[in-house]
Amino acid sequence: MTVKTMLAAKGRDVVFLSPGATVGEAVNCLAEHRIGALVLVDEEMGVKGIFSERDVMRLLAERGTAVLEEKLEGVMTRVVVTCTEDEDIVTIMERMTRGRFRHVPVVSGNRLCGIISIGDVVKHRVEEMQREHDELRTYIMTA
Ligand code: AMP
């Protein structure tokens, strides 16, 4: 399955903020939308960074609550691994495993156009395995 097919099924909504927003605003945004990561974009929707719940934990442990007033541009992950719509989900899964992160923004011509999370990938794999299981069962029963 391609990223494009998965986006068609799950939707293209991505929660994003500007790198000029604060860590406190990001925490509220993550909580409000019940998600694990935010993409930080410029005015043209170009990806500038990513900020996840793990970053919140680490920053609070290292610097305490004063970090909530800081701007995301100083603390976000700047080198973001992205993907394009024509790529296969298996490739994205390998990219997540290798990079040890759970979110991959989708870009089209450098603009943010979706996001794939580990939850989306796991859901897809479970459905795929269930389908294979059902097909094998039918094959055995009818052979
Ligand atoms: P996550 O597993 O997505 O919560 O992220 C774990 C760490 O990897 C955090 O420091 C994130 O800022 C960073 N991260 C998340 N997604 C990506 C990505 N696509 N590219 C680079 N870093 C990322």
GROMACS .gro file of N, CA and C and ligand atoms in nm:
model
  452
    1MET      N    1   0.084  -0.121   0.000
    1MET     CA    2   0.000   0.000   0.000
    1MET      C    3   0.088   0.126   0.000
    2THR      N    4   0.045   0.224  -0.077
    2THR     CA    5   0.123   0.348  -0.081
    2THR      C    6   0.074   0.446   0.027
    3VAL      N    7   0.157   0.546   0.052
    3VAL     CA    8   0.122   0.653   0.147
    3VAL      C    9  -0.006   0.722   0.098
    4LYS      N   10  -0.014   0.742  -0.033
    4LYS     CA   11  -0.131   0.811  -0.092
    4LYS      C   12  -0.261   0.735  -0.059
    5THR      N   13  -0.258   0.603  -0.076
    5THR     CA   14  -0.377   0.521  -0.047
    5THR      C   15  -0.413   0.530   0.101
    6MET      N   16  -0.310   0.527   0.187
    6MET     CA   17  -0.338   0.534   0.330
    6MET      C   18  -0.397   0.670   0.367
    7LEU      N   19  -0.345   0.776   0.308
    7LEU     CA   20  -0.398   0.911   0.337
    7LEU      C   21  -0.542   0.924   0.289
    8ALA      N   22  -0.573   0.860   0.176
    8ALA     CA   23  -0.709   0.866   0.123
    8ALA      C   24  -0.806   0.802   0.222
    9ALA      N   25  -0.759   0.698   0.294
    9ALA     CA   26  -0.845   0.629   0.390
    9ALA      C   27  -0.852   0.703   0.523
   10LYS      N   28  -0.739   0.756   0.571
   10LYS     CA   29  -0.738   0.813   0.707
   10LYS      C   30  -0.754   0.965   0.710
   11GLY      N   31  -0.740   1.028   0.594
   11GLY     CA   32  -0.754   1.174   0.588
   11GLY      C   33  -0.620   1.244   0.588
   12ARG      N   34  -0.623   1.373   0.550
   12ARG     CA   35  -0.499   1.447   0.534
   12ARG      C   36  -0.479   1.555   0.640
   13ASP      N   37  -0.563   1.551   0.741
   13ASP     CA   38  -0.551   1.653   0.846
   13ASP      C   39  -0.419   1.636   0.922
   14VAL      N   40  -0.347   1.746   0.939
   14VAL     CA   41  -0.226   1.745   1.021
   14VAL      C   42  -0.234   1.863   1.115
   15VAL      N   43  -0.206   1.839   1.242
   15VAL     CA   44  -0.203   1.949   1.338
   15VAL      C   45  -0.064   2.010   1.333
   16PHE      N   46  -0.058   2.139   1.307
   16PHE     CA   47   0.072   2.205   1.295
   16PHE      C   48   0.073   2.336   1.373
   17LEU      N   49   0.193   2.384   1.400
   17LEU     CA   50   0.212   2.514   1.466
   17LEU      C   51   0.329   2.583   1.398
   18SER      N   52   0.348   2.710   1.433
   18SER     CA   53   0.465   2.784   1.385
   18SER      C   54   0.580   2.761   1.483
   19PRO      N   55   0.705   2.761   1.435
   19PRO     CA   56   0.818   2.745   1.528
   19PRO      C   57   0.825   2.858   1.631
   20GLY      N   58   0.752   2.966   1.606
   20GLY     CA   59   0.750   3.080   1.699
   20GLY      C   60   0.657   3.058   1.818
   21ALA      N   61   0.576   2.953   1.814
   21ALA     CA   62   0.487   2.922   1.927
   21ALA      C   63   0.572   2.869   2.043
   22THR      N   64   0.512   2.869   2.164
   22THR     CA   65   0.590   2.825   2.280
   22THR      C   66   0.568   2.676   2.309
   23VAL      N   67   0.654   2.622   2.394
   23VAL     CA   68   0.642   2.482   2.435
   23VAL      C   69   0.507   2.462   2.506
   24GLY      N   70   0.466   2.560   2.588
   24GLY     CA   71   0.337   2.552   2.658
   24GLY      C   72   0.222   2.543   2.559
   25GLU      N   73   0.228   2.622   2.454
   25GLU     CA   74   0.122   2.617   2.351
   25GLU      C   75   0.120   2.479   2.283
   26ALA      N   76   0.239   2.426   2.260
   26ALA     CA   77   0.248   2.293   2.196
   26ALA      C   78   0.188   2.186   2.286
   27VAL      N   79   0.216   2.195   2.416
   27VAL     CA   80   0.162   2.097   2.512
   27VAL      C   81   0.010   2.103   2.509
   28ASN      N   82  -0.047   2.223   2.512
   28ASN     CA   83  -0.193   2.239   2.507
   28ASN      C   84  -0.250   2.181   2.379
   29CYS      N   85  -0.181   2.206   2.269
   29CYS     CA   86  -0.226   2.160   2.138
   29CYS      C   87  -0.223   2.007   2.131
   30LEU      N   88  -0.116   1.946   2.181
   30LEU     CA   89  -0.105   1.799   2.182
   30LEU      C   90  -0.219   1.739   2.265
   31ALA      N   91  -0.245   1.802   2.381
   31ALA     CA   92  -0.350   1.751   2.470
   31ALA      C   93  -0.488   1.770   2.407
   32GLU      N   94  -0.512   1.888   2.352
   32GLU     CA   95  -0.643   1.919   2.294
   32GLU      C   96  -0.679   1.822   2.181
   33HIS      N   97  -0.579   1.794   2.096
   33HIS     CA   98  -0.606   1.706   1.980
   33HIS      C   99  -0.579   1.558   2.009
   34ARG      N  100  -0.531   1.529   2.130
   34ARG     CA  101  -0.501   1.390   2.170
   34ARG      C  102  -0.408   1.323   2.071
   35ILE      N  103  -0.297   1.391   2.041
   35ILE     CA  104  -0.199   1.337   1.946
   35ILE      C  105  -0.059   1.337   2.010
   36GLY      N  106   0.036   1.274   1.940
   36GLY     CA  107   0.169   1.258   1.996
   36GLY      C  108   0.275   1.351   1.940
   37ALA      N  109   0.245   1.418   1.829
   37ALA     CA  110   0.349   1.505   1.771
   37ALA      C  111   0.286   1.617   1.688
   38LEU      N  112   0.358   1.727   1.681
   38LEU     CA  113   0.316   1.842   1.601
   38LEU      C  114   0.422   1.870   1.497
   39VAL      N  115   0.379   1.911   1.378
   39VAL     CA  116   0.475   1.951   1.276
   39VAL      C  117   0.484   2.104   1.282
   40LEU      N  118   0.606   2.156   1.277
   40LEU     CA  119   0.627   2.301   1.279
   40LEU      C  120   0.655   2.347   1.136
   41VAL      N  121   0.573   2.441   1.090
   41VAL     CA  122   0.582   2.483   0.949
   41VAL      C  123   0.599   2.634   0.936
   42ASP      N  124   0.649   2.677   0.819
   42ASP     CA  125   0.656   2.820   0.788
   42ASP      C  126   0.527   2.863   0.715
   43GLU      N  127   0.523   2.986   0.669
   43GLU     CA  128   0.400   3.040   0.607
   43GLU      C  129   0.361   2.963   0.481
   44GLU      N  130   0.460   2.903   0.413
   44GLU     CA  131   0.430   2.827   0.290
   44GLU      C  132   0.405   2.679   0.317
   45MET      N  133   0.385   2.644   0.442
   45MET     CA  134   0.365   2.504   0.484
   45MET      C  135   0.491   2.418   0.463
   46GLY      N  136   0.605   2.483   0.455
   46GLY     CA  137   0.731   2.408   0.448
   46GLY      C  138   0.763   2.355   0.587
   47VAL      N  139   0.810   2.229   0.595
   47VAL     CA  140   0.839   2.167   0.725
   47VAL      C  141   0.969   2.222   0.783
   48LYS      N  142   0.959   2.279   0.903
   48LYS     CA  143   1.075   2.339   0.969
   48LYS      C  144   1.122   2.257   1.088
   49GLY      N  145   1.032   2.176   1.143
   49GLY     CA  146   1.070   2.095   1.259
   49GLY      C  147   0.956   2.005   1.301
   50ILE      N  148   0.986   1.921   1.403
   50ILE     CA  149   0.882   1.836   1.461
   50ILE      C  150   0.902   1.836   1.611
   51PHE      N  151   0.791   1.825   1.686
   51PHE     CA  152   0.797   1.830   1.831
   51PHE      C  153   0.700   1.727   1.885
   52SER      N  154   0.752   1.631   1.962
   52SER     CA  155   0.664   1.522   2.008
   52SER      C  156   0.657   1.518   2.160
   53GLU      N  157   0.565   1.434   2.210
   53GLU     CA  158   0.546   1.419   2.354
   53GLU      C  159   0.676   1.375   2.423
   54ARG      N  160   0.760   1.302   2.352
   54ARG     CA  161   0.889   1.261   2.411
   54ARG      C  162   0.978   1.381   2.436
   55ASP      N  163   0.970   1.480   2.345
   55ASP     CA  164   1.048   1.602   2.364
   55ASP      C  165   0.999   1.676   2.489
   56VAL      N  166   0.867   1.676   2.510
   56VAL     CA  167   0.810   1.743   2.628
   56VAL      C  168   0.867   1.678   2.755
   57MET      N  169   0.862   1.546   2.760
   57MET     CA  170   0.912   1.472   2.878
   57MET      C  171   1.059   1.505   2.905
   58ARG      N  172   1.140   1.495   2.800
   58ARG     CA  173   1.284   1.518   2.814
   58ARG      C  174   1.312   1.660   2.862
   59LEU      N  175   1.244   1.758   2.799
   59LEU     CA  176   1.268   1.899   2.833
   59LEU      C  177   1.226   1.929   2.976
   60LEU      N  178   1.112   1.873   3.019
   60LEU     CA  179   1.066   1.898   3.156
   60LEU      C  180   1.165   1.836   3.256
   61ALA      N  181   1.215   1.716   3.224
   61ALA     CA  182   1.311   1.650   3.314
   61ALA      C  183   1.442   1.728   3.320
   62GLU      N  184   1.485   1.780   3.206
   62GLU     CA  185   1.615   1.849   3.201
   62GLU      C  186   1.609   1.993   3.253
   63ARG      N  187   1.499   2.064   3.221
   63ARG     CA  188   1.496   2.208   3.249
   63ARG      C  189   1.383   2.256   3.340
   64GLY      N  190   1.291   2.166   3.370
   64GLY     CA  191   1.181   2.207   3.457
   64GLY      C  192   1.076   2.286   3.381
   65THR      N  193   0.975   2.338   3.454
   65THR     CA  194   0.858   2.398   3.390
   65THR      C  195   0.887   2.533   3.323
   66ALA      N  196   1.003   2.593   3.352
   66ALA     CA  197   1.039   2.721   3.287
   66ALA      C  198   1.045   2.705   3.136
   67VAL      N  199   1.069   2.582   3.089
   67VAL     CA  200   1.082   2.556   2.945
   67VAL      C  201   0.949   2.580   2.871
   68LEU      N  202   0.838   2.579   2.945
   68LEU     CA  203   0.708   2.600   2.883
   68LEU      C  204   0.695   2.737   2.817
   69GLU      N  205   0.777   2.833   2.863
   69GLU     CA  206   0.774   2.969   2.808
   69GLU      C  207   0.863   2.982   2.684
   70GLU      N  208   0.948   2.882   2.661
   70GLU     CA  209   1.045   2.891   2.549
   70GLU      C  210   0.979   2.866   2.414
   71LYS      N  211   1.041   2.923   2.310
   71LYS     CA  212   0.986   2.902   2.175
   71LYS      C  213   1.029   2.766   2.121
   72LEU      N  214   0.942   2.709   2.041
   72LEU     CA  215   0.970   2.577   1.984
   72LEU      C  216   1.094   2.578   1.896
   73GLU      N  217   1.121   2.689   1.830
   73GLU     CA  218   1.234   2.693   1.737
   73GLU      C  219   1.367   2.660   1.806
   74GLY      N  220   1.373   2.682   1.936
   74GLY     CA  221   1.496   2.653   2.009
   74GLY      C  222   1.506   2.509   2.057
   75VAL      N  223   1.396   2.438   2.057
   75VAL     CA  224   1.397   2.303   2.117
   75VAL      C  225   1.345   2.192   2.023
   76MET      N  226   1.287   2.231   1.910
   76MET     CA  227   1.227   2.130   1.818
   76MET      C  228   1.338   2.047   1.751
   77THR      N  229   1.299   1.932   1.699
   77THR     CA  230   1.391   1.853   1.617
   77THR      C  231   1.391   1.916   1.478
   78ARG      N  232   1.511   1.959   1.434
   78ARG     CA  233   1.519   2.036   1.309
   78ARG      C  234   1.536   1.951   1.184
   79VAL      N  235   1.604   1.840   1.200
   79VAL     CA  236   1.624   1.753   1.083
   79VAL      C  237   1.509   1.652   1.082
   80VAL      N  238   1.410   1.680   1.000
   80VAL     CA  239   1.288   1.597   0.999
   80VAL      C  240   1.294   1.496   0.884
   81VAL      N  241   1.271   1.371   0.918
   81VAL     CA  242   1.263   1.267   0.815
   81VAL      C  243   1.119   1.268   0.762
   82THR      N  244   1.104   1.288   0.633
   82THR     CA  245   0.971   1.297   0.573
   82THR      C  246   0.953   1.184   0.470
   83CYS      N  247   0.836   1.181   0.408
   83CYS     CA  248   0.815   1.087   0.298
   83CYS      C  249   0.727   1.153   0.194
   84THR      N  250   0.715   1.087   0.080
   84THR     CA  251   0.626   1.138  -0.026
   84THR      C  252   0.514   1.037  -0.049
   85GLU      N  253   0.411   1.083  -0.119
   85GLU     CA  254   0.289   1.002  -0.133
   85GLU      C  255   0.309   0.874  -0.214
   86ASP      N  256   0.410   0.873  -0.301
   86ASP     CA  257   0.429   0.755  -0.386
   86ASP      C  258   0.505   0.643  -0.316
   87GLU      N  259   0.553   0.667  -0.194
   87GLU     CA  260   0.631   0.564  -0.126
   87GLU      C  261   0.540   0.456  -0.065
   88ASP      N  262   0.603   0.338  -0.043
   88ASP     CA  263   0.528   0.227   0.013
   88ASP      C  264   0.531   0.233   0.167
   89ILE      N  265   0.421   0.188   0.228
   89ILE     CA  266   0.410   0.193   0.375
   89ILE      C  267   0.519   0.108   0.443
   90VAL      N  268   0.560  -0.001   0.378
   90VAL     CA  269   0.666  -0.085   0.436
   90VAL      C  270   0.796  -0.005   0.450
   91THR      N  271   0.824   0.078   0.351
   91THR     CA  272   0.943   0.164   0.355
   91THR      C  273   0.934   0.263   0.472
   92ILE      N  274   0.815   0.317   0.494
   92ILE     CA  275   0.795   0.414   0.602
   92ILE      C  276   0.813   0.346   0.738
   93MET      N  277   0.762   0.222   0.746
   93MET     CA  278   0.774   0.144   0.869
   93MET      C  279   0.922   0.121   0.901
   94GLU      N  280   1.001   0.087   0.800
   94GLU     CA  281   1.145   0.065   0.820
   94GLU      C  282   1.213   0.195   0.862
   95ARG      N  283   1.170   0.305   0.805
   95ARG     CA  284   1.227   0.436   0.836
   95ARG      C  285   1.201   0.473   0.982
   96MET      N  286   1.079   0.442   1.028
   96MET     CA  287   1.044   0.469   1.169
   96MET      C  288   1.128   0.383   1.262
   97THR      N  289   1.142   0.254   1.226
   97THR     CA  290   1.219   0.162   1.311
   97THR      C  291   1.365   0.205   1.319
   98ARG      N  292   1.423   0.237   1.203
   98ARG     CA  293   1.564   0.277   1.199
   98ARG      C  294   1.586   0.408   1.276
   99GLY      N  295   1.494   0.505   1.257
   99GLY     CA  296   1.510   0.637   1.321
   99GLY      C  297   1.460   0.642   1.464
  100ARG      N  298   1.391   0.537   1.509
  100ARG     CA  299   1.332   0.531   1.645
  100ARG      C  300   1.237   0.647   1.672
  101PHE      N  301   1.153   0.678   1.575
  101PHE     CA  302   1.047   0.776   1.596
  101PHE      C  303   0.916   0.721   1.542
  102ARG      N  304   0.806   0.785   1.579
  102ARG     CA  305   0.673   0.727   1.551
  102ARG      C  306   0.588   0.812   1.459
  103HIS      N  307   0.648   0.918   1.403
  103HIS     CA  308   0.571   1.007   1.315
  103HIS      C  309   0.654   1.045   1.193
  104VAL      N  310   0.591   1.038   1.075
  104VAL     CA  311   0.660   1.079   0.952
  104VAL      C  312   0.567   1.173   0.872
  105PRO      N  313   0.603   1.302   0.865
  105PRO     CA  314   0.522   1.395   0.786
  105PRO      C  315   0.533   1.362   0.637
  106VAL      N  316   0.421   1.382   0.566
  106VAL     CA  317   0.419   1.358   0.422
  106VAL      C  318   0.429   1.493   0.353
  107VAL      N  319   0.520   1.503   0.255
  107VAL     CA  320   0.537   1.629   0.183
  107VAL      C  321   0.512   1.610   0.034
  108SER      N  322   0.462   1.718  -0.025
  108SER     CA  323   0.443   1.720  -0.170
  108SER      C  324   0.501   1.852  -0.217
  109GLY      N  325   0.607   1.844  -0.299
  109GLY     CA  326   0.676   1.965  -0.343
  109GLY      C  327   0.719   2.052  -0.225
  110ASN      N  328   0.774   1.988  -0.122
  110ASN     CA  329   0.823   2.054   0.001
  110ASN      C  330   0.714   2.107   0.094
  111ARG      N  331   0.588   2.089   0.058
  111ARG     CA  332   0.479   2.135   0.145
  111ARG      C  333   0.417   2.018   0.221
  112LEU      N  334   0.385   2.044   0.347
  112LEU     CA  335   0.322   1.942   0.431
  112LEU      C  336   0.184   1.907   0.376
  113CYS      N  337   0.157   1.776   0.357
  113CYS     CA  338   0.024   1.739   0.305
  113CYS      C  339  -0.036   1.620   0.378
  114GLY      N  340   0.026   1.576   0.488
  114GLY     CA  341  -0.030   1.465   0.565
  114GLY      C  342   0.070   1.418   0.668
  115ILE      N  343   0.031   1.319   0.745
  115ILE     CA  344   0.127   1.259   0.841
  115ILE      C  345   0.091   1.112   0.860
  116ILE      N  346   0.193   1.029   0.873
  116ILE     CA  347   0.172   0.886   0.901
  116ILE      C  348   0.231   0.860   1.039
  117SER      N  349   0.149   0.800   1.126
  117SER     CA  350   0.199   0.767   1.260
  117SER      C  351   0.216   0.616   1.273
  118ILE      N  352   0.286   0.575   1.377
  118ILE     CA  353   0.306   0.432   1.399
  118ILE      C  354   0.171   0.362   1.418
  119GLY      N  355   0.074   0.436   1.475
  119GLY     CA  356  -0.061   0.380   1.494
  119GLY      C  357  -0.126   0.348   1.361
  120ASP      N  358  -0.109   0.436   1.262
  120ASP     CA  359  -0.166   0.412   1.129
  120ASP      C  360  -0.103   0.287   1.066
  121VAL      N  361   0.030   0.275   1.082
  121VAL     CA  362   0.104   0.164   1.022
  121VAL      C  363   0.063   0.031   1.088
  122VAL      N  364   0.052   0.033   1.221
  122VAL     CA  365   0.015  -0.090   1.293
  122VAL      C  366  -0.127  -0.132   1.252
  123LYS      N  367  -0.219  -0.035   1.245
  123LYS     CA  368  -0.357  -0.064   1.205
  123LYS      C  369  -0.358  -0.132   1.067
  124HIS      N  370  -0.281  -0.076   0.975
  124HIS     CA  371  -0.273  -0.131   0.840
  124HIS      C  372  -0.220  -0.274   0.842
  125ARG      N  373  -0.112  -0.299   0.920
  125ARG     CA  374  -0.050  -0.432   0.926
  125ARG      C  375  -0.146  -0.535   0.987
  126VAL      N  376  -0.218  -0.494   1.091
  126VAL     CA  377  -0.313  -0.586   1.157
  126VAL      C  378  -0.423  -0.625   1.059
  127GLU      N  379  -0.475  -0.526   0.985
  127GLU     CA  380  -0.581  -0.554   0.886
  127GLU      C  381  -0.529  -0.647   0.776
  128GLU      N  382  -0.404  -0.622   0.734
  128GLU     CA  383  -0.343  -0.703   0.628
  128GLU      C  384  -0.327  -0.849   0.675
  129MET      N  385  -0.279  -0.866   0.799
  129MET     CA  386  -0.257  -1.000   0.854
  129MET      C  387  -0.391  -1.073   0.871
  130GLN      N  388  -0.493  -0.998   0.913
  130GLN     CA  389  -0.626  -1.058   0.931
  130GLN      C  390  -0.680  -1.107   0.796
  131ARG      N  391  -0.657  -1.025   0.691
  131ARG     CA  392  -0.703  -1.060   0.557
  131ARG      C  393  -0.634  -1.189   0.510
  132GLU      N  394  -0.499  -1.194   0.530
  132GLU     CA  395  -0.422  -1.311   0.490
  132GLU      C  396  -0.470  -1.436   0.565
  133HIS      N  397  -0.495  -1.418   0.694
  133HIS     CA  398  -0.542  -1.527   0.779
  133HIS      C  399  -0.676  -1.579   0.727
  134ASP      N  400  -0.768  -1.488   0.695
  134ASP     CA  401  -0.901  -1.527   0.645
  134ASP      C  402  -0.890  -1.599   0.511
  135GLU      N  403  -0.799  -1.549   0.424
  135GLU     CA  404  -0.782  -1.611   0.292
  135GLU      C  405  -0.728  -1.753   0.306
  136LEU      N  406  -0.627  -1.769   0.395
  136LEU     CA  407  -0.569  -1.902   0.417
  136LEU      C  408  -0.673  -1.999   0.473
  137ARG      N  409  -0.753  -1.950   0.566
  137ARG     CA  410  -0.858  -2.031   0.629
  137ARG      C  411  -0.959  -2.079   0.524
  138THR      N  412  -1.000  -1.985   0.437
  138THR     CA  413  -1.095  -2.020   0.331
  138THR      C  414  -1.032  -2.122   0.237
  139TYR      N  415  -0.904  -2.103   0.205
  139TYR     CA  416  -0.834  -2.194   0.114
  139TYR      C  417  -0.830  -2.336   0.173
  140ILE      N  418  -0.793  -2.344   0.303
  140ILE     CA  419  -0.782  -2.475   0.368
  140ILE      C  420  -0.919  -2.543   0.375
  141MET      N  421  -1.021  -2.466   0.411
  141MET     CA  422  -1.156  -2.522   0.427
  141MET      C  423  -1.215  -2.572   0.295
  142THR      N  424  -1.173  -2.507   0.184
  142THR     CA  425  -1.236  -2.541   0.056
  142THR      C  426  -1.147  -2.631  -0.031
  143ALA      N  427  -1.024  -2.662   0.016
  143ALA     CA  428  -0.929  -2.742  -0.064
  143ALA      C  429  -0.970  -2.889  -0.070
  144AMP     P1  430   0.822   1.020   1.850
  144AMP     O1  431   0.862   0.875   1.863
  144AMP     O2  432   0.759   1.050   1.718
  144AMP     O3  433   0.745   1.071   1.968
  144AMP     O4  434   0.959   1.106   1.846
  144AMP     C1  435   1.077   1.071   1.917
  144AMP     C2  436   1.185   1.177   1.889
  144AMP     O5  437   1.211   1.180   1.747
  144AMP     C3  438   1.150   1.320   1.927
  144AMP     O6  439   1.269   1.386   1.966
  144AMP     C4  440   1.095   1.382   1.799
  144AMP     O7  441   1.114   1.522   1.792
  144AMP     C5  442   1.178   1.309   1.694
  144AMP     N1  443   1.103   1.282   1.572
  144AMP     C6  444   0.974   1.244   1.560
  144AMP     N2  445   0.939   1.227   1.433
  144AMP     C7  446   1.049   1.256   1.360
  144AMP     C8  447   1.079   1.259   1.219
  144AMP     N3  448   0.988   1.225   1.129
  144AMP     N4  449   1.204   1.297   1.181
  144AMP     C9  450   1.297   1.329   1.273
  144AMP     N5  451   1.277   1.328   1.405
  144AMP    C10  452   1.155   1.292   1.449
   0.00000   0.00000   0.00000
